[in-house]
Every structure is written in C-alpha cells, then in structure tokens.
PDB file of C-alpha atoms in Angstrom:
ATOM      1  CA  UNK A1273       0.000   0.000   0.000  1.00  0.00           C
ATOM      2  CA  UNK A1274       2.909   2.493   1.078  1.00  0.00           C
ATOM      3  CA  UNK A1275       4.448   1.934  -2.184  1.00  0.00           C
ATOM      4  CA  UNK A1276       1.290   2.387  -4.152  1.00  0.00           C
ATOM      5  CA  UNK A1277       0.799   5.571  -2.874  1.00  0.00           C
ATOM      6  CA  UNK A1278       4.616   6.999  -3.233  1.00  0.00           C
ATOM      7  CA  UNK A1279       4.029   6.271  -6.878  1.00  0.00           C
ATOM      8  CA  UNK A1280       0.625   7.715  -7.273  1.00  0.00           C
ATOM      9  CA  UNK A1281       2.508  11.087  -5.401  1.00  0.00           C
ATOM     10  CA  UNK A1282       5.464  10.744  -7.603  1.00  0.00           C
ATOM     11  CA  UNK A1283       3.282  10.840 -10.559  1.00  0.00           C
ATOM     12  CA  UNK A1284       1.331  13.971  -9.552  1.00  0.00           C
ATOM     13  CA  UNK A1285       4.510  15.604  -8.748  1.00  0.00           C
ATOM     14  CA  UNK A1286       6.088  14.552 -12.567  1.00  0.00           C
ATOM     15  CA  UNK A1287       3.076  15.978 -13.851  1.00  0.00           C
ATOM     16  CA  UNK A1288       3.928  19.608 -14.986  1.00  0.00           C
ATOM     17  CA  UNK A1289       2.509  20.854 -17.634  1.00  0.00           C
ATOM     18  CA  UNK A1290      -0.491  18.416 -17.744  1.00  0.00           C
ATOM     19  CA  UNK A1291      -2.757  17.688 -14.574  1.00  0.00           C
ATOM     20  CA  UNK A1292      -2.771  20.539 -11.966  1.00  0.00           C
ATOM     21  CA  UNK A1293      -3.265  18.861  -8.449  1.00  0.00           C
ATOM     22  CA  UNK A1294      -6.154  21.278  -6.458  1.00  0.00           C
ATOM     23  CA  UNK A1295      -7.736  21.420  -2.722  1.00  0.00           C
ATOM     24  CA  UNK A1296     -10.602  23.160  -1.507  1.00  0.00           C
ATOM     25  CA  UNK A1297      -9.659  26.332  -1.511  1.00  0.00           C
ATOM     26  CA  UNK A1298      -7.760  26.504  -4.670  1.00  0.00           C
ATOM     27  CA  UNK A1299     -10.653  24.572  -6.909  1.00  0.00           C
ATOM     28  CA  UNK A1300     -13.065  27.464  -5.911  1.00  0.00           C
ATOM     29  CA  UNK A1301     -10.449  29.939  -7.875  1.00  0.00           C
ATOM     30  CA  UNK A1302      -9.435  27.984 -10.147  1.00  0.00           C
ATOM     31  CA  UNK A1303     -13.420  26.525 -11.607  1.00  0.00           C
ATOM     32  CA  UNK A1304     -15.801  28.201  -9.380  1.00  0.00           C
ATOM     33  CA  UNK A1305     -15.089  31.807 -10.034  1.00  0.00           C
ATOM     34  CA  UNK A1306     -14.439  31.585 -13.777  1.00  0.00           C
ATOM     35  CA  UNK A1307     -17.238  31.435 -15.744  1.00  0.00           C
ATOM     36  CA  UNK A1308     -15.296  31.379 -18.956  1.00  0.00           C
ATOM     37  CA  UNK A1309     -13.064  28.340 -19.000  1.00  0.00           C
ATOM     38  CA  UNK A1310     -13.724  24.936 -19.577  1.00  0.00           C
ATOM     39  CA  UNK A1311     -12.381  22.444 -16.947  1.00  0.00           C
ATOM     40  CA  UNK A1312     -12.072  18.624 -16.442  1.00  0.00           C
ATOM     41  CA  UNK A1313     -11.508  17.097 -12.777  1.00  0.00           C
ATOM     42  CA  UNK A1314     -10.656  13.813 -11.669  1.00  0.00           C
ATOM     43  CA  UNK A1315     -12.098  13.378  -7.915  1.00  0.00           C
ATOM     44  CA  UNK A1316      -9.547  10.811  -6.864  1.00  0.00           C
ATOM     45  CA  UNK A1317      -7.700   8.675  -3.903  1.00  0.00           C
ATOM     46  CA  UNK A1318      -4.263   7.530  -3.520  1.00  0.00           C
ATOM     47  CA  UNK A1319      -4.985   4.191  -2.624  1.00  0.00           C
ATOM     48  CA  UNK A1320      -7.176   3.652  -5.531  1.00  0.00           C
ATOM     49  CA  UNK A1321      -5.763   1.157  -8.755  1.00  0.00           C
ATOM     50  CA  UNK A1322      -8.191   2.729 -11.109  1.00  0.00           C
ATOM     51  CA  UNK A1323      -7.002   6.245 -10.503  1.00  0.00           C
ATOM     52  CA  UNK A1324      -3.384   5.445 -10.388  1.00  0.00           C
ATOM     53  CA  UNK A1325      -3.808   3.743 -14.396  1.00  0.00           C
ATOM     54  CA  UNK A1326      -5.888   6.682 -15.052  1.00  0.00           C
ATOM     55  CA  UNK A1327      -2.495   9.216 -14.670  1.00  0.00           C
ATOM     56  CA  UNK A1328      -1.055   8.793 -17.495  1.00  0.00           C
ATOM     57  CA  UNK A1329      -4.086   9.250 -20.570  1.00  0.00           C
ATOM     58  CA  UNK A1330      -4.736  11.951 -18.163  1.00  0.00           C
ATOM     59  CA  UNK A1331      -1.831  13.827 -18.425  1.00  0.00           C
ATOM     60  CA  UNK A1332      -1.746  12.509 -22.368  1.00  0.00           C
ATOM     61  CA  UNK A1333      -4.806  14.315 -22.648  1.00  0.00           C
ATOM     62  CA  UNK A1334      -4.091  17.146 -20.802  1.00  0.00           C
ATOM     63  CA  UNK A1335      -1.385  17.948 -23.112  1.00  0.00           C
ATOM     64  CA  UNK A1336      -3.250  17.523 -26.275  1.00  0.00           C
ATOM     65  CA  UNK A1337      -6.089  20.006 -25.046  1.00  0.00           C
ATOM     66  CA  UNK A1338      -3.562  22.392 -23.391  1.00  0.00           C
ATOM     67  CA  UNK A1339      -4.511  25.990 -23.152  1.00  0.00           C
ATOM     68  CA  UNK A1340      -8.449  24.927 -24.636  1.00  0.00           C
ATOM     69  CA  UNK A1341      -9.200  22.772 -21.274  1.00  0.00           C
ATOM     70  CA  UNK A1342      -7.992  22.604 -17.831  1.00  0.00           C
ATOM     71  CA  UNK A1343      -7.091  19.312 -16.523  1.00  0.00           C
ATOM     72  CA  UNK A1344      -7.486  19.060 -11.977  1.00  0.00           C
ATOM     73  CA  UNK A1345      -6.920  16.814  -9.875  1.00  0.00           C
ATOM     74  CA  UNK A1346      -8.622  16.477  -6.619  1.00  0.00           C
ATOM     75  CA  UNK A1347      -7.192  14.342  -3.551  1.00  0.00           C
ATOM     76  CA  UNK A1348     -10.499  13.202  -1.707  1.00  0.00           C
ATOM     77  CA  UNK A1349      -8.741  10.962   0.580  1.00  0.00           C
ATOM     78  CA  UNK A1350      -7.403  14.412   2.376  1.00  0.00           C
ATOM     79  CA  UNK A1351      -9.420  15.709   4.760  1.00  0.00           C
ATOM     80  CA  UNK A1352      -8.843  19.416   3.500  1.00  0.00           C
ATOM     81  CA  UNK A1353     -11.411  18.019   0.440  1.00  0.00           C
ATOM     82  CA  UNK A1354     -14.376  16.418   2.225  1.00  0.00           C
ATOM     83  CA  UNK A1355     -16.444  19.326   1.709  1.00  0.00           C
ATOM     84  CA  UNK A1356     -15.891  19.634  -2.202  1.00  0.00           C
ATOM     85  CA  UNK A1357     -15.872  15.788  -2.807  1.00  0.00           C
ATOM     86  CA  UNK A1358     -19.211  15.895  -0.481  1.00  0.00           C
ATOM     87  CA  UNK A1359     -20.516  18.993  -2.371  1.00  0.00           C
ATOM     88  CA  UNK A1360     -19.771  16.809  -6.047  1.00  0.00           C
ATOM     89  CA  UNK A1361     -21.609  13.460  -4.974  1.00  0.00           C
ATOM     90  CA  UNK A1362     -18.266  11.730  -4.942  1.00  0.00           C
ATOM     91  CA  UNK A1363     -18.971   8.167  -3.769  1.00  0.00           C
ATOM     92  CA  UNK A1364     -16.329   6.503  -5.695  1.00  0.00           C
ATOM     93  CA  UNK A1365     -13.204   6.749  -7.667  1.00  0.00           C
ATOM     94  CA  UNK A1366     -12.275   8.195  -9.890  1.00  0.00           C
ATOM     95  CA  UNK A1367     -15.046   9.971 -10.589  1.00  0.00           C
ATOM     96  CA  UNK A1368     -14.529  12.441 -13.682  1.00  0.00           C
ATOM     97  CA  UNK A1369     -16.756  15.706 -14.305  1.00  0.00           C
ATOM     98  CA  UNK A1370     -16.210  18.707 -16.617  1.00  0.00           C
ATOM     99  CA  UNK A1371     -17.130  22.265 -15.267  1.00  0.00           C
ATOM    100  CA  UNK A1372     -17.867  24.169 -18.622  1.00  0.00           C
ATOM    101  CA  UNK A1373     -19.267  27.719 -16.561  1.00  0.00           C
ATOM    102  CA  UNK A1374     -17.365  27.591 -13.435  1.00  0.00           C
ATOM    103  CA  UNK A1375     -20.776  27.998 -11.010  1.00  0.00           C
ATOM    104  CA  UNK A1376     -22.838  28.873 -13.005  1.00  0.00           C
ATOM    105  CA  UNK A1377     -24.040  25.312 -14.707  1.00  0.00           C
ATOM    106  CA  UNK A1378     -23.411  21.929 -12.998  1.00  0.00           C
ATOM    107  CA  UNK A1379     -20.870  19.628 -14.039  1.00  0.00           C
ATOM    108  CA  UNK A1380     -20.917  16.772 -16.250  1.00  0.00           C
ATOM    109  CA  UNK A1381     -20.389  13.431 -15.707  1.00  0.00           C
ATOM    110  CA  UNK A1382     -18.203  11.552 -17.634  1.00  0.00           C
ATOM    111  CA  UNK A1383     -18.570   7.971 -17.983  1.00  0.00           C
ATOM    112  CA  UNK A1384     -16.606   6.906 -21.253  1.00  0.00           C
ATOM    113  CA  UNK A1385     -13.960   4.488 -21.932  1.00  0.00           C
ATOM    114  CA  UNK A1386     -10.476   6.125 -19.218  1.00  0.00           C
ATOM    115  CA  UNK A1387      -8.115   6.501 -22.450  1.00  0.00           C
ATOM    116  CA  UNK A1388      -6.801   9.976 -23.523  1.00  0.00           C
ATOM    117  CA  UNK A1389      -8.226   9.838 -27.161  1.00  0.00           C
ATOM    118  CA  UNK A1390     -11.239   8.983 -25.538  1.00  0.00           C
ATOM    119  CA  UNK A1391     -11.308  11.853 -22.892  1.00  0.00           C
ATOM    120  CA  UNK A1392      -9.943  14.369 -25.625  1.00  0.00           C
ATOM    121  CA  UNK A1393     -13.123  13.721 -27.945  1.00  0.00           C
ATOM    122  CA  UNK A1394     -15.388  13.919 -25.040  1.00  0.00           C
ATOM    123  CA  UNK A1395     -13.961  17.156 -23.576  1.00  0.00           C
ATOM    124  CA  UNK A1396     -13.635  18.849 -27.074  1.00  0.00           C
ATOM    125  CA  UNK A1397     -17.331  17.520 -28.284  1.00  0.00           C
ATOM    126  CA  UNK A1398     -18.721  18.592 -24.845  1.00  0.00           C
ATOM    127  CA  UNK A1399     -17.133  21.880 -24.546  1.00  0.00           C
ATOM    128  CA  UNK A1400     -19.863  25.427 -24.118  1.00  0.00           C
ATOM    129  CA  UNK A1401     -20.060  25.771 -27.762  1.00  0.00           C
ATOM    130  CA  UNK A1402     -20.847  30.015 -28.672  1.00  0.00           C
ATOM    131  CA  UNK A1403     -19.879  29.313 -32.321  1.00  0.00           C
ATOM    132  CA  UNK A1404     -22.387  30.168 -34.769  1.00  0.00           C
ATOM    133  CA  UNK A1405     -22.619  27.344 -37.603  1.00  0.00           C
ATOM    134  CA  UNK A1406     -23.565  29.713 -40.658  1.00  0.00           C
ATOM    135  CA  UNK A1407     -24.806  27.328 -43.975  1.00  0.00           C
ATOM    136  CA  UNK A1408     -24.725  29.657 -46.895  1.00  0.00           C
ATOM    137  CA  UNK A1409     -24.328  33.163 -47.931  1.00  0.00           C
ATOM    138  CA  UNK A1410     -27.305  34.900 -46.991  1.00  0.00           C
ATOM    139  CA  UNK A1411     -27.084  33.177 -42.925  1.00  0.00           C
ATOM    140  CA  UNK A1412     -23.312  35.009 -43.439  1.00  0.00           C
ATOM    141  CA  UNK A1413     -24.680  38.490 -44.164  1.00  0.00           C
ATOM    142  CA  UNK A1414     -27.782  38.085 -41.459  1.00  0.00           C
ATOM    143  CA  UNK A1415     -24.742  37.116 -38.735  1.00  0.00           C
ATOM    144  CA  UNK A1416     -22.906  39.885 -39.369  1.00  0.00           C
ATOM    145  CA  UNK A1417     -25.826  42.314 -39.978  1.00  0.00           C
ATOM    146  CA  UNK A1418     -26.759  41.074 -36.565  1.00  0.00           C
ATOM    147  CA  UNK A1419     -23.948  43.080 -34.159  1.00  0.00           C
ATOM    148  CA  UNK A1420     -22.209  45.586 -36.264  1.00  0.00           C
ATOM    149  CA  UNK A1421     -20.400  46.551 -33.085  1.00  0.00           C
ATOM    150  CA  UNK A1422     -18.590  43.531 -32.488  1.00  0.00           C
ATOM    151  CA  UNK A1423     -15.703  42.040 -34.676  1.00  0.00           C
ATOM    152  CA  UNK A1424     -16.543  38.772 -36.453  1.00  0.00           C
ATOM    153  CA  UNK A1425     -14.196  36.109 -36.587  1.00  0.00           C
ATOM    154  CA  UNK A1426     -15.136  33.643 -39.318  1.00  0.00           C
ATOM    155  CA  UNK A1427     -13.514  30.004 -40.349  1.00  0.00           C
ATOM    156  CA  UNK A1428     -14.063  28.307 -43.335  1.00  0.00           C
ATOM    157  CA  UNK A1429     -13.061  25.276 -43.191  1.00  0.00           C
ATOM    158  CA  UNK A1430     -13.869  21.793 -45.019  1.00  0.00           C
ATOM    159  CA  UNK A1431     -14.926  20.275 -41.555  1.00  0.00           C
ATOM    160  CA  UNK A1432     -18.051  19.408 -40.932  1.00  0.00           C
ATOM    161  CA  UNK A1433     -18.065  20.134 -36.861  1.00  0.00           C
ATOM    162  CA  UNK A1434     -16.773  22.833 -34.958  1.00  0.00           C
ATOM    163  CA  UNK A1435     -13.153  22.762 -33.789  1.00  0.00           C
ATOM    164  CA  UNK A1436     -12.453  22.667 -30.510  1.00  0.00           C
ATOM    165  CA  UNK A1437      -9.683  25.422 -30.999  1.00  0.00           C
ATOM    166  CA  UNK A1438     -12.528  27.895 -32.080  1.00  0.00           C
ATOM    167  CA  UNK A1439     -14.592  26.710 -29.544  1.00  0.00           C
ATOM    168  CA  UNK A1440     -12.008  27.864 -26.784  1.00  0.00           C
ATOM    169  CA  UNK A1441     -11.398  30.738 -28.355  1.00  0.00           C
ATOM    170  CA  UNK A1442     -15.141  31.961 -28.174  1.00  0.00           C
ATOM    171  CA  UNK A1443     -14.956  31.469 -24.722  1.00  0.00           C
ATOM    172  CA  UNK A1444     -11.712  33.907 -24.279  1.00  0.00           C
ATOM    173  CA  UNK A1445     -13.063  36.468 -26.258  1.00  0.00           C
ATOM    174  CA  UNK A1446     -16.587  37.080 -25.614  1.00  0.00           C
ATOM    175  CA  UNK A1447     -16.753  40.417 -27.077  1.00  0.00           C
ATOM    176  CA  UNK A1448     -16.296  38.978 -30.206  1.00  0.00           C
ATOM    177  CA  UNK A1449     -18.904  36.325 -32.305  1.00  0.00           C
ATOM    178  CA  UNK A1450     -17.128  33.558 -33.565  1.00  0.00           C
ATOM    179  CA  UNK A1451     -18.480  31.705 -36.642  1.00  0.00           C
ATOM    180  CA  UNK A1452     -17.963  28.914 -39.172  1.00  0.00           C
ATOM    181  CA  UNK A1453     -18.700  28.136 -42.285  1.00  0.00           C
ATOM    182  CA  UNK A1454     -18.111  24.892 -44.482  1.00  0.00           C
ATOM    183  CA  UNK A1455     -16.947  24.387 -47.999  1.00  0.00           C
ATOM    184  CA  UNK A1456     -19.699  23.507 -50.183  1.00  0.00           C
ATOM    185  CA  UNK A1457     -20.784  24.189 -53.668  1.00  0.00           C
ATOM    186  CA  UNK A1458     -22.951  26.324 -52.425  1.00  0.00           C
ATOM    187  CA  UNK A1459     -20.942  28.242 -50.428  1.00  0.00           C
ATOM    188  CA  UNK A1460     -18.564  29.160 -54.044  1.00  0.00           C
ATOM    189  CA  UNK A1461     -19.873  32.822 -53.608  1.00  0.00           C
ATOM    190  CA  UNK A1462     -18.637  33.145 -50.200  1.00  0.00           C
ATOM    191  CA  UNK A1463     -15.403  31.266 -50.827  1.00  0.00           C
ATOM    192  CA  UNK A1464     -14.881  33.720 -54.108  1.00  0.00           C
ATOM    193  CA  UNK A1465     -15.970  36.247 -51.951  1.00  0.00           C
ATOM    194  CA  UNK A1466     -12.770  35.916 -49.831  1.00  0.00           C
ATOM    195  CA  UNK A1467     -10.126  35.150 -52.130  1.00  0.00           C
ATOM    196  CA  UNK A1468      -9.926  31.410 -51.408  1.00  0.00           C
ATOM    197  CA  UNK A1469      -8.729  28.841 -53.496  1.00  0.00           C
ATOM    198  CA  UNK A1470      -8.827  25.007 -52.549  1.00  0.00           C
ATOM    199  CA  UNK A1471      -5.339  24.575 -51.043  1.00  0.00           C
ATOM    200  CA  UNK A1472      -5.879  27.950 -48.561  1.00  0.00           C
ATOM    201  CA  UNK A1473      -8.476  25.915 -46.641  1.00  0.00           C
ATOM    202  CA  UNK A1474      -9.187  26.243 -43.287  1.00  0.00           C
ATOM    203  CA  UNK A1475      -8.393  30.138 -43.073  1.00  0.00           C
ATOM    204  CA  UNK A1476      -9.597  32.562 -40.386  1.00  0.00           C
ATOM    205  CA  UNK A1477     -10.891  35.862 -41.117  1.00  0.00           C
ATOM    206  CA  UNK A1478     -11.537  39.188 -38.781  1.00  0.00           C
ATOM    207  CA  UNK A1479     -14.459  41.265 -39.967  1.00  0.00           C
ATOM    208  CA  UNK A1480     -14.502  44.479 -38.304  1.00  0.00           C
ATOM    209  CA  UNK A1481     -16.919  46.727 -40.687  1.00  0.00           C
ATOM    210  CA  UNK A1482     -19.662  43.880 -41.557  1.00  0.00           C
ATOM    211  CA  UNK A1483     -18.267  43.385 -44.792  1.00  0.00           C
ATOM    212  CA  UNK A1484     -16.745  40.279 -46.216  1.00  0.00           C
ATOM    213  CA  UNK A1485     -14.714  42.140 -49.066  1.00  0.00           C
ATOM    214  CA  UNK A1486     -12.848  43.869 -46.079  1.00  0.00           C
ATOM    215  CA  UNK A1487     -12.170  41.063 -44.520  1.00  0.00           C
ATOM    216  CA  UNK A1488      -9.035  40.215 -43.013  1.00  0.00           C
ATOM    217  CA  UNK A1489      -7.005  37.126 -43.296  1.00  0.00           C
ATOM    218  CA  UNK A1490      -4.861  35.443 -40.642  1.00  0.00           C
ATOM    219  CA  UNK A1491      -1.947  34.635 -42.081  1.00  0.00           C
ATOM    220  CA  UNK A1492      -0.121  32.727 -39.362  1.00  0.00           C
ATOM    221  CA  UNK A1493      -0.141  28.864 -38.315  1.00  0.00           C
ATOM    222  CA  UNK A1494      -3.925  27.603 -36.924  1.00  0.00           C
ATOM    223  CA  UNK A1495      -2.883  26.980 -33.564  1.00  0.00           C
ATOM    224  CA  UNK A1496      -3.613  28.271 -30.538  1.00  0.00           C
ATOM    225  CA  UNK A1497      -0.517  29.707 -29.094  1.00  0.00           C
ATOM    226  CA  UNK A1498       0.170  32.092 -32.091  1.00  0.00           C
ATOM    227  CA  UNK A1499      -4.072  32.356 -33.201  1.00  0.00           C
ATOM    228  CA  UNK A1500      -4.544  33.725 -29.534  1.00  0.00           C
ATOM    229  CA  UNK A1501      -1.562  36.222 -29.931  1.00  0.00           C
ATOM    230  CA  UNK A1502      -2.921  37.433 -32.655  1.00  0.00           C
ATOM    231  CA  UNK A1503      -6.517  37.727 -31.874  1.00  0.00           C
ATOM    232  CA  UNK A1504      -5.181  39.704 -28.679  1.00  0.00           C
ATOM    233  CA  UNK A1505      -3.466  42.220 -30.423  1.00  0.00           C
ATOM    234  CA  UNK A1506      -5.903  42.512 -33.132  1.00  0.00           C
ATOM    235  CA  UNK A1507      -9.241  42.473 -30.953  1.00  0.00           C
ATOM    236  CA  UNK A1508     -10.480  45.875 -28.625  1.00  0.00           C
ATOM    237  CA  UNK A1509     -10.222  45.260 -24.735  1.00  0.00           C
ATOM    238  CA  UNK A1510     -13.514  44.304 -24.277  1.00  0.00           C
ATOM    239  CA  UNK A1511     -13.134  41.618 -26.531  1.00  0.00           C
ATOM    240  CA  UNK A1512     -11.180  39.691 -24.232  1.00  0.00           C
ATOM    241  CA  UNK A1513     -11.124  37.928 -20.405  1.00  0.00           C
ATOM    242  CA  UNK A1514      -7.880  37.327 -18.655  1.00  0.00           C
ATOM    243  CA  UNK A1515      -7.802  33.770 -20.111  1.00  0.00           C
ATOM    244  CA  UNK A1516      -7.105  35.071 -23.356  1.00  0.00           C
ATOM    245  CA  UNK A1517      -3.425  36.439 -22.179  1.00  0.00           C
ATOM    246  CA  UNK A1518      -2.029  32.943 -21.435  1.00  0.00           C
ATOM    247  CA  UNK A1519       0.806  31.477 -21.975  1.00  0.00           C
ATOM    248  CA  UNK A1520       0.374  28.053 -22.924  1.00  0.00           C
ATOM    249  CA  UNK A1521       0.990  25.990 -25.596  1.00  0.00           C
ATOM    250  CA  UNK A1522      -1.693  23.880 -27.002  1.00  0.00           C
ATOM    251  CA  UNK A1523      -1.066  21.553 -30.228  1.00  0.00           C
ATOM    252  CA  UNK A1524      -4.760  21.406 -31.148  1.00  0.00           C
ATOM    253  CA  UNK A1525      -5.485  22.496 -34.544  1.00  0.00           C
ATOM    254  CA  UNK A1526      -8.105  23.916 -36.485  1.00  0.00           C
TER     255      UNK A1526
END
C-alpha cells in the first residue's frame, strides 16, 4: 500500500505541464469563479488502482487540449477536500466531471472508456459551444448584420463540426462572435468572396466593418498559441477575459 501511494505522489509531482493537483480552496479559484473556461476534474484517492492507471491518458490528454481545457486533480482521501468531494456526490473513484461555466451550470459526468483519445473527444465535443454554424451566404450576411459593433471572426473550413480550438477561443473572447462556415458548392460565392482557393483551406478571417470584401485574413499557423496572440493584439479590450493572455501551448489544430 505504502508503495502504491509513493508512486501515485510521484506521478502527480512529474506531472507539470499536464494535470494541476487542487484542494478546496484553490478549486473554488481555479473553476468556481471563472465562468469562462472549460475544466475537467478527476475526484480521486491515492490508494485507488483505477485512478493510479488513469495518470497517465490523463496527463496525455491534458497535453493535447492544453490551453483549450484545464485538466485538476482532486485528492479526496485528504481531509482538507471532504467538503468539495461531499458537495460533487463523490462516492467513488475516480469519478470524472467537466465544469464548462465555473458555477454557473453543474458539471458533467463523464462515464466513457479512461483513455486519452477517448477523454480528448469527449472534452472537445462537450465543450460550451458560442460558435455560430452559418450554412450559406445569406445566414453570413444576417450574422454579421446582426452586431455591427462587435468584430466577427469567421472560419471556413472543409470540416463538418466545430473545432475545438474555435470553440475555446469563443470562450476567451466574448466580445467577439465567432463563426464557421463549411466548404460547399454552395458556399462558391462566399469562398470567391474571400479570395480562397482550394489549397488555402481552413483560413480565419476578422471582420470588423460587416463586410466580407474587407475582410481580413490570418496569415499565421492555426494553432492556438500564435491564433490567440494574434486575436489579442488585433481584438479591442472588451473583446477579451484574462484567459485570453495565457501562456500556454496547445497543439490542437483547427
């Protein structure tokens, strides 16, 4: 047992840049109070098997969604914890939820398959989605027509869902709308429209005047480290939350 739990503490302790170890007092900053980011804990014990094989696909996908979610980890066999493993319904372990408004909307269970591919499609597909999915030309013009205050960042891109990346980034920069837009046929005008030719898809656009003919590409790679540098020198101050000037680095792509 002794030597069980040395390696379940040596693990958390190796465990830099992926899961972030939390108590009481620390998960009610860290979730609680931020109604913008998008969070996945692991309530767990030392003693437990299951959590101890569940540290590394963790931390595997805890790297792959760096800087889009925030991976915790929550010690309930400390007594420091009772409270928040009481307040969570925490009856065995691990038990895995995903905060996606800090307090303001319950957390959600997750019950899948305890691999990191798994957990990384989950968390992405799960994610507070504020992305407008915009189908042809005229659903375009209406989006933009809608808020002619607010810059428009647009993606077209061949995918049919909406990337996690953009996701995230509609979180960190509410002031903004955030929409996408799939290549079609019938989407040629809109493509034409911005200069597009098949090999320049996905591309991101910022519309600051409602028009598409002034629109203006990114030119830089579509990841988040460099897309949320840009973004945060290109977007007004009220475009953005404090999450949008970290410093991670993410290798999700559009």
């Amino acid at each position: 047992m002794k030597l069980s739990i040395l390696a379940y503490n040596l693990i958390v302790a190796v465990a830099v840049a992926g899961v972030v170890q939390l108590d009481s007092s620390s998960f009610n900053q860290a979730i609680l109070s931020n109604d913008y980011s998008t969070s996945f804990v692991a309530f767990t014990a030392p003693w437990c098997g299951h959590c101890q094989r569940l540290h590394a696909p963790l931390n595997q996908a805890a790297n792959s969604l760096d800087g889009l979610v925030s991976f915790y980890n929550v010690n309930c066999d400390d007594s420091k914890n009772s409270n928040i493993c009481s307040k969570y319904n925490v009856k065995g372990f691990p038990t895995l939820k995903m905060f996606n408004r800090g307090s303001k909307s319950p957390p959600k269970d997750y019950n899948g398959e305890r691999t990191s591919a798994a957990i990384s499609e989950w968390a992405g597909r799960e994610m507070r989605n504020v992305v407008s999915r915009l189908g042809d030309y005229g659903a375009l013009q209406s989006w933009l027509n809608k808020d002619t205050h607010s810059p428009h960042i647009l993606v077209y891109t061949a995918k049919s869902s909406t990337p996690t990346l953009l996701k995230a980034l509609g979180l960190k920069f509410p002031g903004a709308k955030f929409g996408v837009m799939k290549s079609t046929s019938r989407n040629a005008e809109v493509k034409d429209a911005l200069g597009l030719g098949e090999n320049d898809i996905p591309a991101l656009f910022v519309i600051t005047d409602g028009s598409i003919e002034n629109a203006e590409r990114y030119q830089g790679k579509l990841k988040y480290k460099p897309l949320n540098q840009y973004l945060q020198q290109t977007l007004p101050s009220q475009s953005k939350t404090p999450l949008s000037n970290d410093s991670k680095k993410p290798r999700t792509e559009l």
